[in-house]
Amino acid sequence: MQSSTPLSGKVSLFSGKQAKFGASSIFDSLGFRVGFGYAFDMKAYGDRVLSGLNGSKFYKGIQDQRMFVNLGTGYILGNSHRFNFELERSFLGKLNINWLMNASYRLSF
């Protein structure tokens, strides 16, 4: 096994809808978005072993490309608080990600 520094790129297109609520609502703004795109490795990774419920598989330093779909939502609370949650799945590649979950909180000051 050898170590490597990954270098990858992602091109995507998203569409969404933002709904604004009145001052009496707990959520100032609620948004939904959906997107799709193309992800690619700009250089080959080092050798790696990927393990999961179905066992382990050895990959010899490959360079991969794949398509993905993304579904996300975001809550904006006031001027400084934001919560985001996304689900993403990739396909048509050698190293696909079945489900990627990303949750984030941003505080602006």
PDB file of C-alpha atoms in Angstrom:
ATOM      1  CA  MET A   1       0.000   0.000   0.000  1.00  0.00           C
ATOM      2  CA  GLN A   2       1.142   3.522  -0.723  1.00  0.00           C
ATOM      3  CA  SER A   3      -0.163   6.902   0.310  1.00  0.00           C
ATOM      4  CA  SER A   4      -1.428   9.490  -2.141  1.00  0.00           C
ATOM      5  CA  THR A   5      -2.932  12.946  -2.181  1.00  0.00           C
ATOM      6  CA  PRO A   6      -6.286  12.989  -3.997  1.00  0.00           C
ATOM      7  CA  LEU A   7      -7.098  15.597  -6.609  1.00  0.00           C
ATOM      8  CA  SER A   8     -10.625  15.498  -7.996  1.00  0.00           C
ATOM      9  CA  GLY A   9     -13.126  17.758  -9.734  1.00  0.00           C
ATOM     10  CA  LYS A  10     -16.886  18.072  -9.806  1.00  0.00           C
ATOM     11  CA  VAL A  11     -19.179  19.735 -12.345  1.00  0.00           C
ATOM     12  CA  SER A  12     -22.843  19.991 -11.394  1.00  0.00           C
ATOM     13  CA  LEU A  13     -26.165  21.651 -12.143  1.00  0.00           C
ATOM     14  CA  PHE A  14     -28.679  22.397  -9.380  1.00  0.00           C
ATOM     15  CA  SER A  15     -32.202  23.750  -9.294  1.00  0.00           C
ATOM     16  CA  GLY A  16     -34.200  24.646  -6.233  1.00  0.00           C
ATOM     17  CA  LYS A  17     -36.952  26.612  -4.565  1.00  0.00           C
ATOM     18  CA  GLN A  18     -36.695  28.954  -1.579  1.00  0.00           C
ATOM     19  CA  ALA A  19     -39.813  29.627   0.525  1.00  0.00           C
ATOM     20  CA  LYS A  20     -39.883  32.676   2.808  1.00  0.00           C
ATOM     21  CA  PHE A  21     -42.070  32.859   5.892  1.00  0.00           C
ATOM     22  CA  GLY A  22     -43.370  35.738   7.986  1.00  0.00           C
ATOM     23  CA  ALA A  23     -41.709  37.132  11.106  1.00  0.00           C
ATOM     24  CA  SER A  24     -43.893  34.964  13.375  1.00  0.00           C
ATOM     25  CA  SER A  25     -42.519  31.720  11.900  1.00  0.00           C
ATOM     26  CA  ILE A  26     -39.602  29.859  13.483  1.00  0.00           C
ATOM     27  CA  PHE A  27     -38.012  29.445  10.029  1.00  0.00           C
ATOM     28  CA  ASP A  28     -37.224  32.616   8.116  1.00  0.00           C
ATOM     29  CA  SER A  29     -36.510  30.632   4.979  1.00  0.00           C
ATOM     30  CA  LEU A  30     -36.729  26.987   3.921  1.00  0.00           C
ATOM     31  CA  GLY A  31     -35.207  25.721   0.687  1.00  0.00           C
ATOM     32  CA  PHE A  32     -35.086  22.522  -1.332  1.00  0.00           C
ATOM     33  CA  ARG A  33     -32.780  21.709  -4.223  1.00  0.00           C
ATOM     34  CA  VAL A  34     -32.025  18.833  -6.548  1.00  0.00           C
ATOM     35  CA  GLY A  35     -29.042  18.406  -8.823  1.00  0.00           C
ATOM     36  CA  PHE A  36     -26.935  16.094 -10.919  1.00  0.00           C
ATOM     37  CA  GLY A  37     -23.376  16.175 -12.112  1.00  0.00           C
ATOM     38  CA  TYR A  38     -20.107  14.583 -13.121  1.00  0.00           C
ATOM     39  CA  ALA A  39     -17.223  13.861 -10.719  1.00  0.00           C
ATOM     40  CA  PHE A  40     -13.737  12.829 -11.838  1.00  0.00           C
ATOM     41  CA  ASP A  41     -10.285  12.119 -10.437  1.00  0.00           C
ATOM     42  CA  MET A  42      -7.560  14.300 -11.965  1.00  0.00           C
ATOM     43  CA  LYS A  43      -4.830  11.862 -10.965  1.00  0.00           C
ATOM     44  CA  ALA A  44      -4.692   8.191 -10.044  1.00  0.00           C
ATOM     45  CA  TYR A  45      -5.027   7.389  -6.372  1.00  0.00           C
ATOM     46  CA  GLY A  46      -2.676   5.053  -4.560  1.00  0.00           C
ATOM     47  CA  ASP A  47      -3.588   1.421  -3.992  1.00  0.00           C
ATOM     48  CA  ARG A  48      -6.569   1.051  -1.673  1.00  0.00           C
ATOM     49  CA  VAL A  49      -8.761  -1.513  -0.005  1.00  0.00           C
ATOM     50  CA  LEU A  50     -12.453  -0.683   0.309  1.00  0.00           C
ATOM     51  CA  SER A  51     -14.392  -2.639   2.920  1.00  0.00           C
ATOM     52  CA  GLY A  52     -18.123  -2.858   3.439  1.00  0.00           C
ATOM     53  CA  LEU A  53     -20.918  -5.208   4.410  1.00  0.00           C
ATOM     54  CA  ASN A  54     -20.259  -7.326   1.310  1.00  0.00           C
ATOM     55  CA  GLY A  55     -16.561  -7.835   2.084  1.00  0.00           C
ATOM     56  CA  SER A  56     -13.367  -6.125   0.918  1.00  0.00           C
ATOM     57  CA  LYS A  57     -12.023  -5.311  -2.519  1.00  0.00           C
ATOM     58  CA  PHE A  58      -8.504  -4.254  -3.556  1.00  0.00           C
ATOM     59  CA  TYR A  59      -8.107  -1.483  -6.151  1.00  0.00           C
ATOM     60  CA  LYS A  60      -4.742  -0.792  -7.744  1.00  0.00           C
ATOM     61  CA  GLY A  61      -4.171   2.970  -8.103  1.00  0.00           C
ATOM     62  CA  ILE A  62      -7.010   3.795 -10.480  1.00  0.00           C
ATOM     63  CA  GLN A  63      -8.407   7.023 -11.873  1.00  0.00           C
ATOM     64  CA  ASP A  64     -12.208   7.072 -11.903  1.00  0.00           C
ATOM     65  CA  GLN A  65     -15.101   9.138 -13.212  1.00  0.00           C
ATOM     66  CA  ARG A  66     -18.750   8.922 -12.202  1.00  0.00           C
ATOM     67  CA  MET A  67     -22.140  10.624 -12.365  1.00  0.00           C
ATOM     68  CA  PHE A  68     -24.084  11.652  -9.262  1.00  0.00           C
ATOM     69  CA  VAL A  69     -27.489  12.915  -8.119  1.00  0.00           C
ATOM     70  CA  ASN A  70     -28.028  15.163  -5.107  1.00  0.00           C
ATOM     71  CA  LEU A  71     -31.035  16.138  -2.987  1.00  0.00           C
ATOM     72  CA  GLY A  72     -30.728  18.815  -0.322  1.00  0.00           C
ATOM     73  CA  THR A  73     -32.568  21.126   2.011  1.00  0.00           C
ATOM     74  CA  GLY A  74     -31.550  24.229   3.906  1.00  0.00           C
ATOM     75  CA  TYR A  75     -32.974  26.306   6.748  1.00  0.00           C
ATOM     76  CA  ILE A  76     -32.029  29.952   7.251  1.00  0.00           C
ATOM     77  CA  LEU A  77     -32.672  31.243  10.773  1.00  0.00           C
ATOM     78  CA  GLY A  78     -32.246  35.007  10.970  1.00  0.00           C
ATOM     79  CA  ASN A  79     -29.245  36.708   9.413  1.00  0.00           C
ATOM     80  CA  SER A  80     -26.515  34.541  10.878  1.00  0.00           C
ATOM     81  CA  HIS A  81     -27.625  30.898  11.283  1.00  0.00           C
ATOM     82  CA  ARG A  82     -27.896  28.321   8.469  1.00  0.00           C
ATOM     83  CA  PHE A  83     -28.531  24.565   8.596  1.00  0.00           C
ATOM     84  CA  ASN A  84     -28.034  22.351   5.520  1.00  0.00           C
ATOM     85  CA  PHE A  85     -28.622  18.651   4.883  1.00  0.00           C
ATOM     86  CA  GLU A  86     -27.802  16.778   1.643  1.00  0.00           C
ATOM     87  CA  LEU A  87     -27.999  13.225   0.303  1.00  0.00           C
ATOM     88  CA  GLU A  88     -25.922  12.197  -2.708  1.00  0.00           C
ATOM     89  CA  ARG A  89     -25.523   8.979  -4.680  1.00  0.00           C
ATOM     90  CA  SER A  90     -23.035   8.260  -7.470  1.00  0.00           C
ATOM     91  CA  PHE A  91     -23.256   5.721 -10.284  1.00  0.00           C
ATOM     92  CA  LEU A  92     -21.644   4.657 -13.606  1.00  0.00           C
ATOM     93  CA  GLY A  93     -18.157   4.579 -12.058  1.00  0.00           C
ATOM     94  CA  LYS A  94     -15.734   2.019 -10.655  1.00  0.00           C
ATOM     95  CA  LEU A  95     -15.667   3.605  -7.181  1.00  0.00           C
ATOM     96  CA  ASN A  96     -19.276   4.658  -6.603  1.00  0.00           C
ATOM     97  CA  ILE A  97     -20.588   6.080  -3.335  1.00  0.00           C
ATOM     98  CA  ASN A  98     -23.917   4.440  -2.552  1.00  0.00           C
ATOM     99  CA  TRP A  99     -25.106   7.181  -0.188  1.00  0.00           C
ATOM    100  CA  LEU A 100     -23.263  10.264   0.998  1.00  0.00           C
ATOM    101  CA  MET A 101     -24.864  12.292   3.769  1.00  0.00           C
ATOM    102  CA  ASN A 102     -23.681  15.817   4.552  1.00  0.00           C
ATOM    103  CA  ALA A 103     -25.023  17.979   7.388  1.00  0.00           C
ATOM    104  CA  SER A 104     -23.686  21.437   8.181  1.00  0.00           C
ATOM    105  CA  TYR A 105     -24.289  24.433  10.409  1.00  0.00           C
ATOM    106  CA  ARG A 106     -22.970  27.894   9.522  1.00  0.00           C
ATOM    107  CA  LEU A 107     -22.727  30.856  11.832  1.00  0.00           C
ATOM    108  CA  SER A 108     -21.928  34.216  10.268  1.00  0.00           C
ATOM    109  CA  PHE A 109     -20.402  36.931  12.423  1.00  0.00           C
TER     110      PHE A 109
END
